[in-house]
Structures are given as C-alpha cells and as structure tokens.
Amino acid sequence: MTSKQPDPARPRVGRPAELDAERIVATAITLADRDGLRAASLTKVAAALDVTPMSLYRHIGSKDGLTDLMADTAFGPPPIIGPAWRPALREWATGQRAVFARHPWLTQIPITGPPRGLNALAWMNAGLAALRDTGLDWGAKIGAITVVGGYVRQSFVTDRHMAERRGTEQRSEAQSLDAYQREVSTLDLSQYPEIAALFAYRAFADVPPDEESADGDFTFGLDLVLDGVAAAIAGRG
C-alpha cells in the first residue's frame, strides 16, 4: 500500500494572512481602480478578503476612515521639486494629474476640509515649499496651491467625462468636434457672431490625437493659472 502524495496543483490550506489596515486599504484600492469608488464598499472589501464586514471596523474605524486611508495611500509622496517656483509648481501639478490618471476614483471623493493624512500633508508642504521665496504671505500661498490643485482636479474630471462620452459614441475627439460643429452650424448664429467667426475659422479642424489634445489643453490652462500666481507674486513685490 502506497501513501498518498500531495497534489501540487491543489492550493495548500494554510494560515490566512493577518488582517490589518494596510491589507484592507490595498484591497480597497485594487477594487476601486478596477470598478470605481463604489466597488470599495466595506461589504465588497470584506468579501474580497473573505472576512465579515464587522471585522474591518477594528482596523479602519468607519467607511469614511477607509476612504481617507485609501486616498492618502493612493496619492503617495509628492515628487521632488526644485527651488524655482514656477517649474516646481508645474511639477507639483503634473504629479497630481498623474495620480488621478492612475486612480480616477480619487476625484469622486468630496473635499470636506484641509489635508490630514501624512501623504496629503506632504503634498501640501511641497506646494508651499515651491512658493517659499516668492514673497507671498501664508494666505496667498494657501490660496495659490488651492487654485492650482483645483484646476488639476477639475481639468482631469472634465477630460475624463468627455472621453467617456466619446467612448460611448465610439468617436475620436476630432470626430466629436466635427459632429458638434456641423450640428451647431445648422442653427441661426446671427446673434452669436463670435461663434460664427470661430466656426468660419475652422478652429476645430486638424485636432491632434485625443491624448495629445488633452495634454495640450491641460498645459495651456495650467500656464494661465501660473500666470495668475506670477501676477500675485509681482504685486507683492
């Protein structure tokens, strides 16, 4: 009689991984990256971890607590930026945009107050450090990074919504703009001479590929915002 050998194809039953806040947050981020913020509910996170929802509360406190930890972890530390305020603040802004691109669900979390998590505080500190030698007072510095951060967030949300609409319609940006111009051109534009002139100029012709267009729009808008910061700095001088 021969002894039965273990089947290497069968998973071994071992001690389950210890449940802790880091594992819970990592699982929630994975679910949110795949299916959006709603997919990271306590019930779904618990199911993914094969535990009860109540067992999560000992580590994360509440649903809001989980969301806060997810956001802070997903943002990670800020980029290392140089001393010149404008390129530093530009790097700070493009770094946030890259985070949103990796974790789009972050924009679904409402802003309810100033930063609290360690990574969030690090981003705030980096933004303030970029403006250290500008002569702006603390209120102006906070206002500047709030405006820049708000622009990054809203620009990403707008681009994403438009891209989702184009995906639904199975159109490129160039095709969508062409359809828009043809649709609006059928209207009586006599009361809107600037729009008529815009269409006559064919401003929407020769649109670059979607990604290049989004990058160009973002850069143009960011430059306008940074021009405003520059004007504030010059005014303080």
PDB file of C-alpha atoms in Angstrom:
ATOM      1  CA  MET A   1       0.000   0.000   0.000  1.00  0.00           C
ATOM      2  CA  THR A   2       1.450   3.336  -1.023  1.00  0.00           C
ATOM      3  CA  SER A   3       0.913   6.570   0.816  1.00  0.00           C
ATOM      4  CA  LYS A   4      -1.000   9.299  -0.978  1.00  0.00           C
ATOM      5  CA  GLN A   5       1.267  12.070  -2.201  1.00  0.00           C
ATOM      6  CA  PRO A   6       0.110  15.716  -2.027  1.00  0.00           C
ATOM      7  CA  ASP A   7      -1.180  17.145  -5.280  1.00  0.00           C
ATOM      8  CA  PRO A   8       0.956  20.208  -6.158  1.00  0.00           C
ATOM      9  CA  ALA A   9      -1.908  21.567  -8.273  1.00  0.00           C
ATOM     10  CA  ARG A  10      -4.142  21.931  -5.221  1.00  0.00           C
ATOM     11  CA  PRO A  11      -3.683  25.046  -3.135  1.00  0.00           C
ATOM     12  CA  ARG A  12      -2.354  24.310   0.313  1.00  0.00           C
ATOM     13  CA  VAL A  13      -4.590  25.154   3.192  1.00  0.00           C
ATOM     14  CA  GLY A  14      -2.524  27.388   5.384  1.00  0.00           C
ATOM     15  CA  ARG A  15      -2.887  30.088   7.940  1.00  0.00           C
ATOM     16  CA  PRO A  16      -4.760  33.047   6.422  1.00  0.00           C
ATOM     17  CA  ALA A  17      -2.861  36.306   6.078  1.00  0.00           C
ATOM     18  CA  GLU A  18      -3.261  38.527   9.117  1.00  0.00           C
ATOM     19  CA  LEU A  19      -5.862  41.227   8.691  1.00  0.00           C
ATOM     20  CA  ASP A  20      -4.558  44.737   9.191  1.00  0.00           C
ATOM     21  CA  ALA A  21      -5.290  48.255   7.941  1.00  0.00           C
ATOM     22  CA  GLU A  22      -2.611  48.092   5.241  1.00  0.00           C
ATOM     23  CA  ARG A  23      -4.073  44.926   3.712  1.00  0.00           C
ATOM     24  CA  ILE A  24      -7.618  46.294   3.898  1.00  0.00           C
ATOM     25  CA  VAL A  25      -6.631  49.561   2.205  1.00  0.00           C
ATOM     26  CA  ALA A  26      -4.631  47.802  -0.516  1.00  0.00           C
ATOM     27  CA  THR A  27      -7.608  45.569  -1.303  1.00  0.00           C
ATOM     28  CA  ALA A  28      -9.989  48.534  -1.372  1.00  0.00           C
ATOM     29  CA  ILE A  29      -7.692  50.445  -3.756  1.00  0.00           C
ATOM     30  CA  THR A  30      -7.488  47.437  -6.074  1.00  0.00           C
ATOM     31  CA  LEU A  31     -11.288  47.225  -6.200  1.00  0.00           C
ATOM     32  CA  ALA A  32     -11.666  50.975  -6.755  1.00  0.00           C
ATOM     33  CA  ASP A  33      -9.038  51.018  -9.516  1.00  0.00           C
ATOM     34  CA  ARG A  34     -10.920  48.270 -11.306  1.00  0.00           C
ATOM     35  CA  ASP A  35     -14.550  49.263 -10.817  1.00  0.00           C
ATOM     36  CA  GLY A  36     -14.725  52.722  -9.238  1.00  0.00           C
ATOM     37  CA  LEU A  37     -15.151  54.004  -5.698  1.00  0.00           C
ATOM     38  CA  ARG A  38     -18.470  52.230  -5.118  1.00  0.00           C
ATOM     39  CA  ALA A  39     -16.690  48.912  -5.569  1.00  0.00           C
ATOM     40  CA  ALA A  40     -14.682  49.639  -2.420  1.00  0.00           C
ATOM     41  CA  SER A  41     -17.627  49.372  -0.029  1.00  0.00           C
ATOM     42  CA  LEU A  42     -16.985  47.665   3.292  1.00  0.00           C
ATOM     43  CA  THR A  43     -19.128  44.733   2.196  1.00  0.00           C
ATOM     44  CA  LYS A  44     -17.206  44.210  -1.038  1.00  0.00           C
ATOM     45  CA  VAL A  45     -13.820  44.696   0.602  1.00  0.00           C
ATOM     46  CA  ALA A  46     -14.755  42.164   3.282  1.00  0.00           C
ATOM     47  CA  ALA A  47     -15.904  39.696   0.645  1.00  0.00           C
ATOM     48  CA  ALA A  48     -12.617  40.084  -1.250  1.00  0.00           C
ATOM     49  CA  LEU A  49     -10.719  39.393   1.972  1.00  0.00           C
ATOM     50  CA  ASP A  50     -13.073  36.531   2.945  1.00  0.00           C
ATOM     51  CA  VAL A  51     -13.905  38.133   6.288  1.00  0.00           C
ATOM     52  CA  THR A  52     -17.003  39.703   7.802  1.00  0.00           C
ATOM     53  CA  PRO A  53     -17.613  43.441   7.332  1.00  0.00           C
ATOM     54  CA  MET A  54     -17.627  43.925  11.106  1.00  0.00           C
ATOM     55  CA  SER A  55     -14.067  42.628  11.340  1.00  0.00           C
ATOM     56  CA  LEU A  56     -12.872  45.607   9.290  1.00  0.00           C
ATOM     57  CA  TYR A  57     -14.013  48.187  11.812  1.00  0.00           C
ATOM     58  CA  ARG A  58     -11.318  47.227  14.320  1.00  0.00           C
ATOM     59  CA  HIS A  59      -8.684  48.400  11.830  1.00  0.00           C
ATOM     60  CA  ILE A  60     -10.211  51.283   9.869  1.00  0.00           C
ATOM     61  CA  GLY A  61     -12.932  52.627  12.170  1.00  0.00           C
ATOM     62  CA  SER A  62     -15.562  53.545   9.577  1.00  0.00           C
ATOM     63  CA  LYS A  63     -16.324  53.779   5.869  1.00  0.00           C
ATOM     64  CA  ASP A  64     -15.092  57.378   5.893  1.00  0.00           C
ATOM     65  CA  GLY A  65     -11.949  56.215   7.655  1.00  0.00           C
ATOM     66  CA  LEU A  66     -11.333  53.676   4.919  1.00  0.00           C
ATOM     67  CA  THR A  67     -11.868  56.278   2.200  1.00  0.00           C
ATOM     68  CA  ASP A  68      -9.434  58.670   3.879  1.00  0.00           C
ATOM     69  CA  LEU A  69      -6.790  55.950   4.138  1.00  0.00           C
ATOM     70  CA  MET A  70      -7.360  54.916   0.529  1.00  0.00           C
ATOM     71  CA  ALA A  71      -6.919  58.474  -0.727  1.00  0.00           C
ATOM     72  CA  ASP A  72      -3.796  59.127   1.295  1.00  0.00           C
ATOM     73  CA  THR A  73      -2.227  55.824   0.257  1.00  0.00           C
ATOM     74  CA  ALA A  74      -3.148  56.256  -3.416  1.00  0.00           C
ATOM     75  CA  PHE A  75      -1.630  59.737  -3.576  1.00  0.00           C
ATOM     76  CA  GLY A  76       1.653  58.567  -2.125  1.00  0.00           C
ATOM     77  CA  PRO A  77       4.502  61.037  -1.576  1.00  0.00           C
ATOM     78  CA  PRO A  78       4.884  64.116  -3.798  1.00  0.00           C
ATOM     79  CA  PRO A  79       7.606  64.439  -6.428  1.00  0.00           C
ATOM     80  CA  ILE A  80      10.914  66.021  -5.530  1.00  0.00           C
ATOM     81  CA  ILE A  81      10.782  69.536  -6.926  1.00  0.00           C
ATOM     82  CA  GLY A  82      13.403  72.235  -7.449  1.00  0.00           C
ATOM     83  CA  PRO A  83      13.715  75.706  -5.923  1.00  0.00           C
ATOM     84  CA  ALA A  84      12.356  77.847  -8.798  1.00  0.00           C
ATOM     85  CA  TRP A  85       8.693  78.384  -8.000  1.00  0.00           C
ATOM     86  CA  ARG A  86       7.140  78.078 -11.470  1.00  0.00           C
ATOM     87  CA  PRO A  87       8.730  74.805 -12.645  1.00  0.00           C
ATOM     88  CA  ALA A  88       8.331  73.456  -9.104  1.00  0.00           C
ATOM     89  CA  LEU A  89       4.619  74.233  -9.003  1.00  0.00           C
ATOM     90  CA  ARG A  90       4.249  72.862 -12.537  1.00  0.00           C
ATOM     91  CA  GLU A  91       5.860  69.588 -11.424  1.00  0.00           C
ATOM     92  CA  TRP A  92       3.586  69.556  -8.380  1.00  0.00           C
ATOM     93  CA  ALA A  93       0.522  69.973 -10.606  1.00  0.00           C
ATOM     94  CA  THR A  94       1.510  67.405 -13.225  1.00  0.00           C
ATOM     95  CA  GLY A  95       2.349  64.974 -10.419  1.00  0.00           C
ATOM     96  CA  GLN A  96      -1.219  65.252  -9.111  1.00  0.00           C
ATOM     97  CA  ARG A  97      -2.610  64.761 -12.601  1.00  0.00           C
ATOM     98  CA  ALA A  98      -0.574  61.559 -12.919  1.00  0.00           C
ATOM     99  CA  VAL A  99      -2.022  60.311  -9.620  1.00  0.00           C
ATOM    100  CA  PHE A 100      -5.570  60.941 -10.868  1.00  0.00           C
ATOM    101  CA  ALA A 101      -4.758  59.066 -14.070  1.00  0.00           C
ATOM    102  CA  ARG A 102      -3.679  56.031 -12.025  1.00  0.00           C
ATOM    103  CA  HIS A 103      -6.597  56.278  -9.591  1.00  0.00           C
ATOM    104  CA  PRO A 104      -9.533  58.121 -11.257  1.00  0.00           C
ATOM    105  CA  TRP A 105     -11.842  57.343  -8.323  1.00  0.00           C
ATOM    106  CA  LEU A 106      -9.948  59.898  -6.214  1.00  0.00           C
ATOM    107  CA  THR A 107     -11.930  62.677  -7.896  1.00  0.00           C
ATOM    108  CA  GLN A 108     -15.146  61.038  -6.683  1.00  0.00           C
ATOM    109  CA  ILE A 109     -14.187  61.725  -3.064  1.00  0.00           C
ATOM    110  CA  PRO A 110     -15.637  65.073  -1.941  1.00  0.00           C
ATOM    111  CA  ILE A 111     -13.232  67.625  -0.496  1.00  0.00           C
ATOM    112  CA  THR A 112     -14.520  68.273   3.015  1.00  0.00           C
ATOM    113  CA  GLY A 113     -11.582  70.056   4.616  1.00  0.00           C
ATOM    114  CA  PRO A 114      -7.834  70.619   4.646  1.00  0.00           C
ATOM    115  CA  PRO A 115      -5.369  67.716   4.285  1.00  0.00           C
ATOM    116  CA  ARG A 116      -4.906  65.358   7.236  1.00  0.00           C
ATOM    117  CA  GLY A 117      -3.134  62.220   6.036  1.00  0.00           C
ATOM    118  CA  LEU A 118       0.665  62.107   6.065  1.00  0.00           C
ATOM    119  CA  ASN A 119       0.959  61.936   2.272  1.00  0.00           C
ATOM    120  CA  ALA A 120      -1.645  64.676   1.850  1.00  0.00           C
ATOM    121  CA  LEU A 121       0.315  66.868   4.260  1.00  0.00           C
ATOM    122  CA  ALA A 122       3.498  66.092   2.317  1.00  0.00           C
ATOM    123  CA  TRP A 123       1.847  67.310  -0.920  1.00  0.00           C
ATOM    124  CA  MET A 124       0.665  70.460   0.843  1.00  0.00           C
ATOM    125  CA  ASN A 125       4.139  71.031   2.254  1.00  0.00           C
ATOM    126  CA  ALA A 126       5.714  70.585  -1.192  1.00  0.00           C
ATOM    127  CA  GLY A 127       3.325  73.122  -2.723  1.00  0.00           C
ATOM    128  CA  LEU A 128       4.090  75.652  -0.009  1.00  0.00           C
ATOM    129  CA  ALA A 129       7.823  74.981  -0.342  1.00  0.00           C
ATOM    130  CA  ALA A 130       7.609  75.797  -4.055  1.00  0.00           C
ATOM    131  CA  LEU A 131       6.391  79.271  -3.085  1.00  0.00           C
ATOM    132  CA  ARG A 132       8.819  79.765  -0.194  1.00  0.00           C
ATOM    133  CA  ASP A 133      10.905  82.528  -1.772  1.00  0.00           C
ATOM    134  CA  THR A 134       8.148  84.321  -3.674  1.00  0.00           C
ATOM    135  CA  GLY A 135       7.321  86.923  -1.053  1.00  0.00           C
ATOM    136  CA  LEU A 136       3.714  85.764  -0.845  1.00  0.00           C
ATOM    137  CA  ASP A 137       2.190  85.650   2.635  1.00  0.00           C
ATOM    138  CA  TRP A 138       0.795  82.414   4.042  1.00  0.00           C
ATOM    139  CA  GLY A 139      -2.757  83.177   2.995  1.00  0.00           C
ATOM    140  CA  ALA A 140      -1.679  83.855  -0.578  1.00  0.00           C
ATOM    141  CA  LYS A 141       0.421  80.678  -0.674  1.00  0.00           C
ATOM    142  CA  ILE A 142      -2.501  78.569   0.507  1.00  0.00           C
ATOM    143  CA  GLY A 143      -4.749  80.301  -1.996  1.00  0.00           C
ATOM    144  CA  ALA A 144      -2.291  79.675  -4.834  1.00  0.00           C
ATOM    145  CA  ILE A 145      -1.874  75.934  -4.241  1.00  0.00           C
ATOM    146  CA  THR A 146      -5.628  75.593  -3.698  1.00  0.00           C
ATOM    147  CA  VAL A 147      -6.323  77.188  -7.083  1.00  0.00           C
ATOM    148  CA  VAL A 148      -3.651  75.124  -8.849  1.00  0.00           C
ATOM    149  CA  GLY A 149      -4.825  71.891  -7.221  1.00  0.00           C
ATOM    150  CA  GLY A 150      -8.441  72.717  -8.021  1.00  0.00           C
ATOM    151  CA  TYR A 151      -7.563  73.321 -11.660  1.00  0.00           C
ATOM    152  CA  VAL A 152      -5.760  69.961 -11.894  1.00  0.00           C
ATOM    153  CA  ARG A 153      -8.686  68.087 -10.389  1.00  0.00           C
ATOM    154  CA  GLN A 154     -11.413  69.777 -12.457  1.00  0.00           C
ATOM    155  CA  SER A 155      -9.406  69.528 -15.669  1.00  0.00           C
ATOM    156  CA  PHE A 156      -8.996  65.792 -15.139  1.00  0.00           C
ATOM    157  CA  VAL A 157     -12.694  65.309 -14.356  1.00  0.00           C
ATOM    158  CA  THR A 158     -13.748  67.237 -17.474  1.00  0.00           C
ATOM    159  CA  ASP A 159     -11.341  65.351 -19.735  1.00  0.00           C
ATOM    160  CA  ARG A 160     -12.466  62.013 -18.309  1.00  0.00           C
ATOM    161  CA  HIS A 161     -16.172  62.769 -18.722  1.00  0.00           C
ATOM    162  CA  MET A 162     -15.658  63.846 -22.316  1.00  0.00           C
ATOM    163  CA  ALA A 163     -13.523  60.782 -23.042  1.00  0.00           C
ATOM    164  CA  GLU A 164     -16.202  58.512 -21.557  1.00  0.00           C
ATOM    165  CA  ARG A 165     -18.841  60.172 -23.741  1.00  0.00           C
ATOM    166  CA  ARG A 166     -16.681  59.703 -26.838  1.00  0.00           C
ATOM    167  CA  GLY A 167     -16.156  56.076 -25.861  1.00  0.00           C
ATOM    168  CA  THR A 168     -19.903  55.575 -25.589  1.00  0.00           C
ATOM    169  CA  GLU A 169     -20.358  57.143 -29.019  1.00  0.00           C
ATOM    170  CA  GLN A 170     -17.297  55.317 -30.367  1.00  0.00           C
ATOM    171  CA  ARG A 171     -15.833  58.550 -31.692  1.00  0.00           C
ATOM    172  CA  SER A 172     -12.444  60.210 -31.517  1.00  0.00           C
ATOM    173  CA  GLU A 173     -12.196  63.777 -30.230  1.00  0.00           C
ATOM    174  CA  ALA A 174     -11.789  65.026 -33.812  1.00  0.00           C
ATOM    175  CA  GLN A 175     -14.945  63.190 -34.865  1.00  0.00           C
ATOM    176  CA  SER A 176     -16.888  64.519 -31.876  1.00  0.00           C
ATOM    177  CA  LEU A 177     -15.815  68.113 -32.555  1.00  0.00           C
ATOM    178  CA  ASP A 178     -16.654  67.770 -36.236  1.00  0.00           C
ATOM    179  CA  ALA A 179     -20.122  66.485 -35.358  1.00  0.00           C
ATOM    180  CA  TYR A 180     -20.537  69.325 -32.839  1.00  0.00           C
ATOM    181  CA  GLN A 181     -19.601  71.974 -35.401  1.00  0.00           C
ATOM    182  CA  ARG A 182     -21.952  70.526 -38.034  1.00  0.00           C
ATOM    183  CA  GLU A 183     -24.799  70.369 -35.502  1.00  0.00           C
ATOM    184  CA  VAL A 184     -24.387  73.924 -34.196  1.00  0.00           C
ATOM    185  CA  SER A 185     -23.808  75.321 -37.695  1.00  0.00           C
ATOM    186  CA  THR A 186     -27.368  74.378 -38.614  1.00  0.00           C
ATOM    187  CA  LEU A 187     -28.644  76.936 -36.073  1.00  0.00           C
ATOM    188  CA  ASP A 188     -29.178  80.626 -36.671  1.00  0.00           C
ATOM    189  CA  LEU A 189     -25.922  82.102 -35.348  1.00  0.00           C
ATOM    190  CA  SER A 190     -26.680  85.708 -36.270  1.00  0.00           C
ATOM    191  CA  GLN A 191     -26.979  86.576 -32.573  1.00  0.00           C
ATOM    192  CA  TYR A 192     -23.671  84.857 -31.826  1.00  0.00           C
ATOM    193  CA  PRO A 193     -21.138  86.492 -34.172  1.00  0.00           C
ATOM    194  CA  GLU A 194     -18.080  85.267 -32.269  1.00  0.00           C
ATOM    195  CA  ILE A 195     -19.198  81.643 -32.537  1.00  0.00           C
ATOM    196  CA  ALA A 196     -19.940  82.112 -36.229  1.00  0.00           C
ATOM    197  CA  ALA A 197     -16.441  83.533 -36.719  1.00  0.00           C
ATOM    198  CA  LEU A 198     -14.973  80.644 -34.743  1.00  0.00           C
ATOM    199  CA  PHE A 199     -16.638  78.093 -36.992  1.00  0.00           C
ATOM    200  CA  ALA A 200     -15.672  80.051 -40.116  1.00  0.00           C
ATOM    201  CA  TYR A 201     -12.054  79.884 -38.956  1.00  0.00           C
ATOM    202  CA  ARG A 202     -12.451  76.104 -38.558  1.00  0.00           C
ATOM    203  CA  ALA A 203     -10.812  76.175 -35.154  1.00  0.00           C
ATOM    204  CA  PHE A 204     -11.808  72.550 -34.587  1.00  0.00           C
ATOM    205  CA  ALA A 205     -10.103  71.282 -37.720  1.00  0.00           C
ATOM    206  CA  ASP A 206      -6.875  69.249 -37.554  1.00  0.00           C
ATOM    207  CA  VAL A 207      -7.386  68.238 -33.933  1.00  0.00           C
ATOM    208  CA  PRO A 208      -4.426  66.169 -32.670  1.00  0.00           C
ATOM    209  CA  PRO A 209      -4.934  62.655 -31.221  1.00  0.00           C
ATOM    210  CA  ASP A 210      -7.015  62.568 -28.041  1.00  0.00           C
ATOM    211  CA  GLU A 211      -4.125  62.179 -25.601  1.00  0.00           C
ATOM    212  CA  GLU A 212      -2.059  64.947 -27.192  1.00  0.00           C
ATOM    213  CA  SER A 213      -5.097  67.226 -27.249  1.00  0.00           C
ATOM    214  CA  ALA A 214      -5.814  66.614 -23.561  1.00  0.00           C
ATOM    215  CA  ASP A 215      -2.167  67.249 -22.675  1.00  0.00           C
ATOM    216  CA  GLY A 216      -2.132  70.455 -24.705  1.00  0.00           C
ATOM    217  CA  ASP A 217      -5.346  71.730 -23.138  1.00  0.00           C
ATOM    218  CA  PHE A 218      -4.041  70.924 -19.655  1.00  0.00           C
ATOM    219  CA  THR A 219      -0.733  72.678 -20.262  1.00  0.00           C
ATOM    220  CA  PHE A 220      -2.428  75.771 -21.712  1.00  0.00           C
ATOM    221  CA  GLY A 221      -4.787  76.042 -18.736  1.00  0.00           C
ATOM    222  CA  LEU A 222      -2.022  75.418 -16.223  1.00  0.00           C
ATOM    223  CA  ASP A 223       0.066  78.181 -17.790  1.00  0.00           C
ATOM    224  CA  LEU A 224      -2.865  80.582 -17.394  1.00  0.00           C
ATOM    225  CA  VAL A 225      -3.185  79.655 -13.725  1.00  0.00           C
ATOM    226  CA  LEU A 226       0.559  80.004 -13.144  1.00  0.00           C
ATOM    227  CA  ASP A 227       0.475  83.377 -14.902  1.00  0.00           C
ATOM    228  CA  GLY A 228      -2.046  84.416 -12.264  1.00  0.00           C
ATOM    229  CA  VAL A 229       0.298  83.242  -9.494  1.00  0.00           C
ATOM    230  CA  ALA A 230       3.125  85.175 -11.176  1.00  0.00           C
ATOM    231  CA  ALA A 231       0.970  88.306 -11.198  1.00  0.00           C
ATOM    232  CA  ALA A 232       0.239  87.857  -7.488  1.00  0.00           C
ATOM    233  CA  ILE A 233       3.957  87.484  -6.790  1.00  0.00           C
ATOM    234  CA  ALA A 234       4.764  90.597  -8.828  1.00  0.00           C
ATOM    235  CA  GLY A 235       2.072  92.530  -6.988  1.00  0.00           C
ATOM    236  CA  ARG A 236       3.545  91.570  -3.626  1.00  0.00           C
ATOM    237  CA  GLY A 237       6.964  92.709  -4.859  1.00  0.00           C
TER     238      GLY A 237
END
